[in-house]
């Protein structure tokens, strides 16, 4: 949450910082602002709402200068407004700060600072930081030292960048805990700072990541890295494996549609060279696991948030079926606040697209304290989750810009399947013939995913029918004036029950239509009371071990005049007379059906949202990487 960008070099800072914010707008779009040092003075432009508002302000009131910082905000303390937008300035007008995180003790600090004569212009917690730095600058510290001295005074997790005319030509960036990443980009006589890599991809792929309790003093000539005790920290450069083209949406109208359409390629990339299709072997070298160690694993606990939890629930079926290891799936935000039963024979597997989700990182640290082995399935190489883990599986999905996850979800499913195969080989639960059959199914997956995505028109047609149903339900009672909002039920069983959950989540996230995923076998234990002629029900009814059961549950919906939309197996015509609309996915082995079944659900949610004229890339109240509690 919150996007942070900084630049120092020979070029005009404002356009570079603004374009960086444009690439990070998915991290927050309540307000935005930019500060530069222009002719020895700090100039700030801020506005509420999305970046287009800031763009108009910059056109009307341009700024010049070769050093600057910018911020796009997801509001925590203080409502979205111009005065609460970052950057925030000290009393002298000489020092400014941008921040991602929450100052947990800001009330106490604010009162202390007011007692010293400081004046506050905003309602935010962030503003206390710049006033703390102001005090140390007044006492003679340089900017790096002032930030270093201020940081121990604030509680909570933070990513911070500070700029001051008292120490011009210098940016100081710091990271405390897990409030999101801080990446330093290395250019030619110019340097960049960002909370996420897409902001600096147009300029450099050579980056350095800050760890917790580290700060960087950045000038056009380079960067120096220190810990909070003032000792230098050696850092290694990393080359980002993404291209600029990965981070732009053209020729698609939205990032979400681009990322949906990329999934066949993403599946190919995530398989990569990690599978020998002749022998059936899977190579996950970054896990560094010996056969003896695999035999000693007594349990795997998957921790994740949001969409990644549902990937983990699919992974439970895969790993238990292939490796015969018990698997638990827990919300990271819950795992960290109880006393989980894990030990040195437990693997805690984190799934995270960004690698910076605060609850997931905290869950990993809790697992570390209990001496569990830590693995991560992560998209951003070099992210905190990647660095914190004992071993990682990289998704290779490329940058995911749309707030609602699509391609990272399917990449995670493929990675979990490969993990199940890998562990099954090491533990001897999969024989050679079975192994060859399983990887053969995997080899077909990219082509079959492409086949499903090519049927977008069919999904759009279903979405139009779906919209008609919810428009019928979303109406006001003529007598009472009560507004009846649309609701939707998603049903699945077995390994595709989590796909029902994910389909419902996608619809909620981007269309704002209330939807619930439910195990179809539990429908009679409550949800069936909701069904009437205006209730759309999406059922995943593939030809697998629970096919007949799903057919029975669809009949129960029809008997109560519910409107049925079915995801079925190609060639299965049994639902043509029973459903309002059917979309088809190709036949594949049961363990891989979730990868194909989720694709039409993504497209349906997308087209429903577009039909309702929603902003699918930046849904209201959401942000891409949740880095605050």
XYZ file of N, CA and C in Angstrom, residues 98-295:
594
model
N 8.046 11.332 2.630
C 6.988 10.437 2.168
C 7.151 9.123 2.912
N 6.039 8.431 3.130
C 6.095 7.240 3.983
C 5.030 6.238 3.585
N 5.361 4.967 3.757
C 4.405 3.870 3.682
C 4.453 3.166 5.022
N 3.342 3.086 5.720
C 3.321 2.452 7.029
C 2.440 3.224 7.993
N 2.478 2.837 9.239
C 1.694 3.491 10.294
C 2.616 3.753 11.481
N 2.676 5.001 11.922
C 3.424 5.360 13.137
C 2.516 5.052 14.321
N 2.777 3.938 14.965
C 1.853 3.450 15.982
C 1.801 4.351 17.210
N 2.873 5.070 17.506
C 2.919 5.953 18.676
C 2.826 7.420 18.277
N 2.145 7.701 17.163
C 2.140 9.067 16.651
C 1.431 10.033 17.588
N 0.418 9.582 18.321
C -0.295 10.506 19.212
C 0.643 11.054 20.287
N 1.417 10.159 20.891
C 2.375 10.592 21.913
C 3.417 11.528 21.318
N 3.969 11.140 20.165
C 4.996 11.972 19.524
C 4.432 13.325 19.120
N 3.211 13.318 18.627
C 2.597 14.568 18.179
C 2.464 15.555 19.348
N 2.025 15.047 20.493
C 1.890 15.916 21.658
C 3.254 16.440 22.121
N 4.257 15.572 22.126
C 5.597 16.000 22.524
C 6.136 17.067 21.581
N 5.931 16.868 20.290
C 6.432 17.818 19.304
C 5.677 19.149 19.386
N 4.375 19.070 19.620
C 3.612 20.319 19.808
C 4.132 21.085 21.017
N 4.506 20.346 22.053
C 5.047 20.981 23.243
C 6.356 21.697 22.979
N 7.068 21.274 21.957
C 8.327 21.923 21.573
C 8.104 23.075 20.599
N 6.827 23.305 20.225
C 6.538 24.416 19.336
C 6.316 24.048 17.882
N 6.285 22.769 17.569
C 6.045 22.349 16.187
C 4.569 22.536 15.831
N 4.328 22.921 14.598
C 2.964 23.106 14.097
C 2.658 22.021 13.064
N 1.474 21.415 13.187
C 1.066 20.331 12.292
C 0.017 20.842 11.310
N 0.201 20.472 10.053
C -0.697 20.944 9.000
C -1.682 19.879 8.548
N -1.491 18.606 8.961
C -2.327 17.506 8.474
C -2.875 16.698 9.634
N -3.725 15.728 9.303
C -4.269 14.795 10.296
C -3.480 13.491 10.335
N -2.415 13.390 9.550
C -1.755 12.107 9.360
C -0.770 11.783 10.466
N -0.463 10.505 10.593
C 0.601 10.058 11.489
C 1.976 10.343 10.895
N 2.062 10.394 9.574
C 3.349 10.552 8.884
C 4.050 11.844 9.265
N 3.289 12.889 9.499
C 3.889 14.213 9.682
C 4.829 14.276 10.886
N 4.636 13.404 11.884
C 5.541 13.444 13.032
C 6.972 13.127 12.611
N 7.134 12.313 11.563
C 8.479 11.903 11.144
C 9.290 13.108 10.697
N 8.699 13.961 9.863
C 9.460 15.087 9.333
C 9.810 16.084 10.432
N 8.957 16.199 11.454
C 9.276 17.100 12.562
C 10.374 16.523 13.449
N 10.413 15.224 13.619
C 11.526 14.603 14.349
C 12.843 14.843 13.619
N 12.842 14.639 12.300
C 14.046 14.883 11.506
C 14.440 16.359 11.593
N 13.452 17.247 11.567
C 13.709 18.688 11.670
C 14.499 19.018 12.927
N 14.137 18.416 14.059
C 14.839 18.686 15.316
C 16.311 18.296 15.231
N 16.578 17.137 14.666
C 17.977 16.684 14.590
C 18.775 17.510 13.580
N 18.132 17.938 12.497
C 18.815 18.830 11.553
C 19.147 20.159 12.223
N 18.235 20.658 13.036
C 18.452 21.927 13.730
C 19.638 21.827 14.681
N 19.875 20.647 15.206
C 20.984 20.436 16.145
C 22.304 20.131 15.455
N 22.315 20.218 14.111
C 23.580 20.104 13.394
C 23.835 18.802 12.676
N 22.926 17.845 12.759
C 23.126 16.578 12.056
C 22.933 16.763 10.551
N 23.659 15.969 9.757
C 23.351 15.963 8.330
C 22.093 15.124 8.111
N 21.592 15.085 6.868
C 20.293 14.458 6.638
C 20.316 12.970 6.971
N 21.378 12.270 6.568
C 21.454 10.843 6.868
C 21.441 10.568 8.352
N 22.221 11.344 9.098
C 22.282 11.152 10.547
C 20.963 11.523 11.208
N 20.320 12.591 10.718
C 19.046 13.016 11.305
C 17.982 11.935 11.153
N 17.908 11.317 9.972
C 16.948 10.231 9.764
C 17.302 9.041 10.634
N 18.592 8.707 10.704
C 19.036 7.578 11.518
C 18.659 7.776 12.985
N 18.782 8.987 13.494
C 18.453 9.273 14.884
C 16.945 9.297 15.123
N 16.168 9.691 14.110
C 14.719 9.775 14.262
C 14.045 8.409 14.221
N 14.591 7.491 13.448
C 13.909 6.213 13.222
C 13.639 5.416 14.500
N 14.579 5.321 15.448
C 14.274 4.535 16.659
C 13.150 5.116 17.505
N 12.760 6.352 17.233
C 11.724 7.001 18.036
C 10.312 6.636 17.574
N 10.195 6.086 16.371
C 8.867 5.766 15.849
C 8.631 4.261 15.912
N 7.426 3.903 16.335
C 7.062 2.497 16.419
C 6.274 2.084 15.180
N 6.397 0.806 14.843
C 5.668 0.286 13.693
C 6.600 -0.030 12.541
N 5.994 -0.412 11.437
C 6.736 -0.767 10.224
C 6.623 0.372 9.220
N 7.728 0.689 8.555
C 7.764 1.884 7.717
C 8.701 1.723 6.525
N 8.339 2.384 5.435
C 9.245 2.680 4.325
C 9.203 4.194 4.156
N 10.360 4.842 4.189
C 10.428 6.301 4.308
C 11.461 6.843 3.334
N 11.168 8.002 2.734
C 12.164 8.759 1.974
C 12.081 10.214 2.420
N 13.255 10.816 2.680
C 13.337 12.189 3.178
C 14.235 13.005 2.248
N 13.872 14.268 2.031
C 14.645 15.195 1.206
C 14.674 16.551 1.910
N 15.798 17.259 1.809
C 15.910 18.541 2.496
C 16.822 19.497 1.741
N 16.471 20.788 1.745
C 17.354 21.813 1.168
C 18.574 22.036 2.049
N 18.539 21.584 3.309
C 19.682 21.733 4.202
C 20.812 20.767 3.844
N 20.492 19.752 3.070
C 21.497 18.784 2.607
C 21.153 18.434 1.165
N 21.261 19.402 0.253
C 20.734 19.224 -1.113
C 21.511 18.175 -1.903
N 20.830 17.641 -2.927
C 21.457 16.613 -3.754
C 21.467 15.244 -3.129
N 20.684 15.076 -2.074
C 20.712 13.821 -1.322
C 19.290 13.397 -0.960
N 19.001 12.102 -1.141
C 17.780 11.483 -0.638
C 18.173 10.431 0.379
N 17.407 10.332 1.450
C 17.647 9.285 2.440
C 16.412 8.399 2.503
N 16.611 7.122 2.230
C 15.526 6.140 2.265
C 15.780 5.162 3.394
N 14.722 4.689 4.022
C 14.867 3.757 5.138
C 13.731 2.758 5.145
N 14.034 1.610 5.721
C 13.007 0.565 5.887
C 13.058 0.053 7.317
N 11.902 0.023 7.954
C 11.741 -0.572 9.275
C 10.640 -1.616 9.189
N 10.942 -2.865 9.464
C 9.916 -3.899 9.447
C 9.387 -4.147 8.051
N 8.082 -4.451 7.971
C 7.499 -4.930 6.724
C 6.335 -4.059 6.288
N 6.630 -2.794 6.018
C 5.605 -1.888 5.495
C 5.739 -1.725 3.999
N 6.355 -2.679 3.362
C 6.575 -2.591 1.923
C 8.039 -2.415 1.616
N 8.403 -2.749 0.389
C 9.800 -2.736 0.007
C 10.331 -1.336 -0.253
N 11.654 -1.229 -0.217
C 12.366 -0.039 -0.672
C 13.467 -0.529 -1.599
N 13.360 -0.135 -2.854
C 14.320 -0.558 -3.874
C 15.076 0.648 -4.380
N 16.396 0.533 -4.434
C 17.251 1.579 -4.985
C 17.685 1.143 -6.378
N 17.387 1.980 -7.379
C 17.765 1.692 -8.759
C 19.019 2.452 -9.142
N 19.929 1.766 -9.812
C 21.232 2.336 -10.146
C 21.277 2.683 -11.626
N 21.441 3.971 -11.939
C 21.559 4.424 -13.317
C 22.940 4.969 -13.601
N 23.075 5.661 -14.730
C 24.319 6.301 -15.101
C 24.289 7.746 -14.611
N 25.006 8.002 -13.525
C 25.019 9.333 -12.911
C 23.608 9.792 -12.519
N 22.776 8.849 -12.186
C 21.452 9.137 -11.665
C 20.983 7.929 -10.869
N 20.147 8.161 -9.866
C 19.691 7.098 -8.989
C 18.187 7.221 -8.770
N 17.580 6.104 -8.449
C 16.133 6.015 -8.307
C 15.788 5.297 -7.006
N 14.644 5.631 -6.448
C 14.111 4.930 -5.275
C 12.650 4.613 -5.574
N 12.208 3.428 -5.211
C 10.803 3.069 -5.437
C 10.382 1.986 -4.463
N 9.085 1.953 -4.195
C 8.536 0.895 -3.361
C 8.259 -0.373 -4.153
N 8.297 -0.286 -5.485
C 8.079 -1.461 -6.318
C 8.806 -1.264 -7.641
N 9.247 -2.352 -8.221
C 10.155 -2.318 -9.365
C 9.575 -1.651 -10.611
N 8.283 -1.814 -10.961
C 7.788 -1.197 -12.203
C 8.059 0.301 -12.318
N 8.166 0.997 -11.186
C 8.390 2.446 -11.234
C 9.727 2.809 -11.845
N 10.723 1.933 -11.750
C 12.047 2.268 -12.252
C 12.470 1.436 -13.455
N 11.613 0.525 -13.901
C 11.951 -0.305 -15.063
C 12.280 0.493 -16.330
N 11.625 1.648 -16.596
C 11.990 2.389 -17.808
C 13.424 2.915 -17.800
N 14.084 2.910 -16.640
C 15.389 3.557 -16.529
C 16.516 2.595 -16.182
N 16.218 1.563 -15.424
C 17.264 0.629 -15.022
C 16.652 -0.685 -14.559
N 17.431 -1.759 -14.729
C 17.062 -3.057 -14.163
C 18.065 -3.473 -13.092
N 18.989 -2.568 -12.769
C 20.040 -2.820 -11.787
C 19.598 -2.247 -10.440
N 19.284 -3.099 -9.479
C 18.638 -2.639 -8.244
C 19.306 -3.235 -7.006
N 19.043 -2.584 -5.883
C 19.445 -3.065 -4.559
C 18.233 -2.916 -3.641
N 17.942 -3.941 -2.864
C 16.802 -3.917 -1.948
C 17.279 -3.638 -0.530
N 16.541 -2.802 0.176
C 16.824 -2.560 1.591
C 16.207 -3.652 2.451
N 16.950 -4.072 3.467
C 16.412 -4.940 4.505
C 15.834 -4.078 5.625
N 15.118 -4.715 6.543
C 14.602 -3.984 7.695
C 15.759 -3.407 8.505
N 15.539 -2.201 9.038
C 16.515 -1.479 9.849
C 17.768 -1.114 9.058
N 17.584 -0.832 7.789
C 18.645 -0.301 6.950
C 18.197 1.015 6.338
N 19.160 1.873 6.059
C 18.861 3.106 5.338
C 19.890 3.308 4.245
N 19.490 4.056 3.223
C 20.345 4.359 2.083
C 20.455 5.866 1.944
N 21.682 6.346 1.813
C 21.931 7.747 1.503
C 22.272 7.804 0.021
N 21.381 8.426 -0.753
C 21.421 8.322 -2.217
C 21.731 9.684 -2.823
N 22.763 9.726 -3.667
C 23.076 10.904 -4.467
C 23.138 10.484 -5.925
N 23.328 11.435 -6.828
C 23.408 11.093 -8.247
C 24.585 10.167 -8.539
N 25.617 10.233 -7.712
C 26.823 9.428 -7.943
C 26.701 8.004 -7.435
N 25.703 7.717 -6.599
C 25.566 6.362 -6.068
C 24.861 6.365 -4.731
N 25.022 5.274 -3.991
C 24.325 5.125 -2.714
C 25.238 4.469 -1.692
N 25.081 4.887 -0.446
C 25.732 4.249 0.682
C 24.655 3.673 1.588
N 24.944 2.511 2.161
C 23.946 1.790 2.946
C 24.456 1.617 4.373
N 23.558 1.870 5.337
C 23.915 1.841 6.750
C 22.820 1.121 7.533
N 23.199 0.588 8.692
C 22.178 0.099 9.607
C 21.861 1.187 10.630
N 20.912 0.939 11.496
C 20.472 1.976 12.431
C 21.527 2.314 13.475
N 22.540 1.456 13.614
C 23.629 1.750 14.539
C 24.725 2.583 13.892
N 24.550 2.901 12.613
C 25.522 3.751 11.940
C 26.666 3.022 11.276
N 26.581 1.691 11.201
C 27.644 0.920 10.556
C 27.299 0.670 9.090
N 28.308 0.762 8.207
C 28.032 0.499 6.783
C 27.622 -0.948 6.553
N 26.740 -1.148 5.577
C 26.231 -2.481 5.252
C 26.601 -2.806 3.808
N 27.332 -3.896 3.564
C 27.629 -4.269 2.172
C 26.373 -4.778 1.479
N 26.159 -4.346 0.258
C 24.973 -4.737 -0.497
C 25.399 -5.228 -1.875
N 24.602 -6.155 -2.421
C 24.863 -6.685 -3.759
C 23.767 -6.242 -4.715
N 24.181 -5.880 -5.923
C 23.224 -5.523 -6.968
C 22.485 -6.764 -7.446
N 21.279 -6.533 -7.948
C 20.494 -7.603 -8.559
C 19.927 -7.089 -9.872
N 19.965 -7.927 -10.888
C 19.395 -7.567 -12.182
C 17.967 -8.097 -12.253
N 17.013 -7.192 -12.435
C 15.596 -7.571 -12.488
C 15.316 -8.302 -13.796
N 14.666 -9.467 -13.745
C 14.442 -10.246 -14.978
C 13.209 -9.829 -15.760
N 12.731 -8.610 -15.582
C 11.552 -8.112 -16.285
C 11.963 -7.058 -17.300
N 11.135 -6.895 -18.315
C 11.379 -5.859 -19.312
C 10.346 -4.748 -19.147
N 10.614 -3.619 -19.793
C 9.672 -2.499 -19.744
C 8.327 -2.903 -20.335
N 8.346 -3.714 -21.387
C 7.101 -4.136 -22.040
C 6.211 -4.921 -21.083
N 6.829 -5.596 -20.110
C 6.040 -6.358 -19.135
C 5.156 -5.451 -18.279
N 5.553 -4.183 -18.157
C 4.872 -3.283 -17.224
C 3.968 -2.267 -17.912
N 3.704 -2.435 -19.211
C 2.769 -1.549 -19.898
C 1.590 -2.367 -20.408
N 0.420 -1.741 -20.493
C -0.791 -2.507 -20.801
C -1.081 -2.625 -22.285
N -0.538 -1.716 -23.102
C -0.862 -1.736 -24.518
C -0.470 -3.086 -25.134
N -1.268 -3.618 -26.059
C -2.399 -2.987 -26.755
C -3.760 -3.236 -26.105
N -3.768 -3.688 -24.858
C -5.032 -3.998 -24.184
C -5.613 -2.743 -23.527
N -6.920 -2.698 -23.339
C -7.532 -1.509 -22.714
C -7.266 -1.401 -21.224
N -6.978 -2.536 -20.577
C -6.739 -2.539 -19.136
C -5.600 -3.508 -18.819
N -4.944 -3.265 -17.685
C -3.922 -4.205 -17.235
C -4.544 -5.557 -16.896
N -5.740 -5.552 -16.333
C -6.332 -6.817 -15.918
C -6.566 -7.735 -17.111
N -7.113 -7.197 -18.198
C -7.327 -8.040 -19.370
C -5.998 -8.515 -19.939
N -5.005 -7.649 -19.965
C -3.672 -8.052 -20.433
C -3.153 -9.224 -19.611
N -3.290 -9.127 -18.298
C -2.744 -10.158 -17.425
C -3.543 -11.451 -17.502
N -4.852 -11.356 -17.715
C -5.643 -12.561 -17.957
C -5.162 -13.251 -19.230
N -4.987 -12.460 -20.275
C -4.617 -13.020 -21.577
C -3.190 -13.571 -21.601
N -2.347 -13.137 -20.690
C -0.955 -13.595 -20.657
C -0.787 -14.970 -20.021
N -1.861 -15.545 -19.488
C -1.680 -16.688 -18.601
C -1.145 -17.946 -19.273
N -1.432 -18.149 -20.531
C -0.837 -19.305 -21.211
C 0.683 -19.154 -21.267
N 1.148 -17.938 -21.561
C 2.589 -17.681 -21.575
C 3.180 -17.791 -20.177
N 2.453 -17.291 -19.185
C 2.944 -17.347 -17.809
C 3.103 -18.797 -17.361
N 2.145 -19.637 -17.693
C 2.245 -21.058 -17.329
C 3.476 -21.677 -17.970
N 3.732 -21.329 -19.224
C 4.931 -21.835 -19.910
C 6.190 -21.383 -19.182
N 6.223 -20.089 -18.777
C 7.416 -19.561 -18.106
C 7.611 -20.193 -16.739
N 6.527 -20.391 -16.001
C 6.700 -20.918 -14.643
C 7.102 -22.390 -14.667
N 6.690 -23.124 -15.709
C 7.201 -24.493 -15.885
C 8.669 -24.427 -16.269
N 8.967 -23.579 -17.284
C 10.344 -23.304 -17.693
C 11.144 -24.560 -17.939
N 12.359 -24.565 -17.386
C 13.244 -25.726 -17.533
C 13.269 -26.562 -16.265
N 12.187 -26.450 -15.482
C 12.165 -27.140 -14.193
C 11.541 -28.530 -14.260
N 11.153 -28.952 -15.467
C 10.524 -30.264 -15.639
C 11.221 -31.016 -16.770
N 11.584 -32.277 -16.518
C 12.083 -33.179 -17.561
C 10.898 -34.020 -18.014
N 10.395 -33.733 -19.208
C 9.170 -34.381 -19.668
C 9.394 -35.824 -20.112
N 10.632 -36.244 -20.225
C 10.914 -37.645 -20.554
C 10.961 -38.521 -19.311
N 11.626 -38.019 -18.263
C 11.772 -38.830 -17.054
C 10.690 -38.545 -16.019
N 10.014 -37.408 -16.169
C 9.008 -37.031 -15.189
C 9.576 -36.329 -13.969
N 10.857 -36.011 -13.984
C 11.493 -35.355 -12.843
C 11.181 -33.862 -12.829
N 11.074 -33.307 -11.611
C 10.886 -31.873 -11.401
C 12.090 -31.362 -10.620
N 12.634 -30.236 -11.047
C 13.835 -29.683 -10.425
C 13.499 -28.332 -9.787
N 13.511 -28.300 -8.480
C 13.288 -27.059 -7.733
C 14.536 -26.827 -6.889
N 15.598 -26.423 -7.563
C 16.904 -26.372 -6.918
C 16.978 -25.346 -5.800
N 16.179 -24.298 -5.890
C 16.234 -23.269 -4.845
C 15.679 -23.761 -3.516
N 14.984 -24.903 -3.533
C 14.520 -25.474 -2.266
C 15.638 -26.241 -1.577
N 16.590 -26.753 -2.353
C 17.763 -27.417 -1.778
C 17.421 -28.554 -0.840
N 16.495 -29.411 -1.256
C 15.982 -30.452 -0.373
C 16.537 -31.816 -0.765
N 17.091 -32.534 0.200
C 17.546 -33.908 -0.022
C 16.402 -34.871 0.274
N 16.512 -36.103 -0.263
C 15.464 -37.103 -0.067
C 15.240 -37.380 1.420
N 16.337 -37.417 2.195
C 16.200 -37.682 3.629
C 15.404 -36.573 4.322
N 15.664 -35.338 3.911
C 14.935 -34.206 4.500
C 13.457 -34.258 4.131
N 13.179 -34.653 2.883
C 11.781 -34.755 2.457
C 11.035 -35.799 3.272
N 11.711 -36.889 3.609
C 11.084 -37.941 4.412
C 10.774 -37.465 5.823
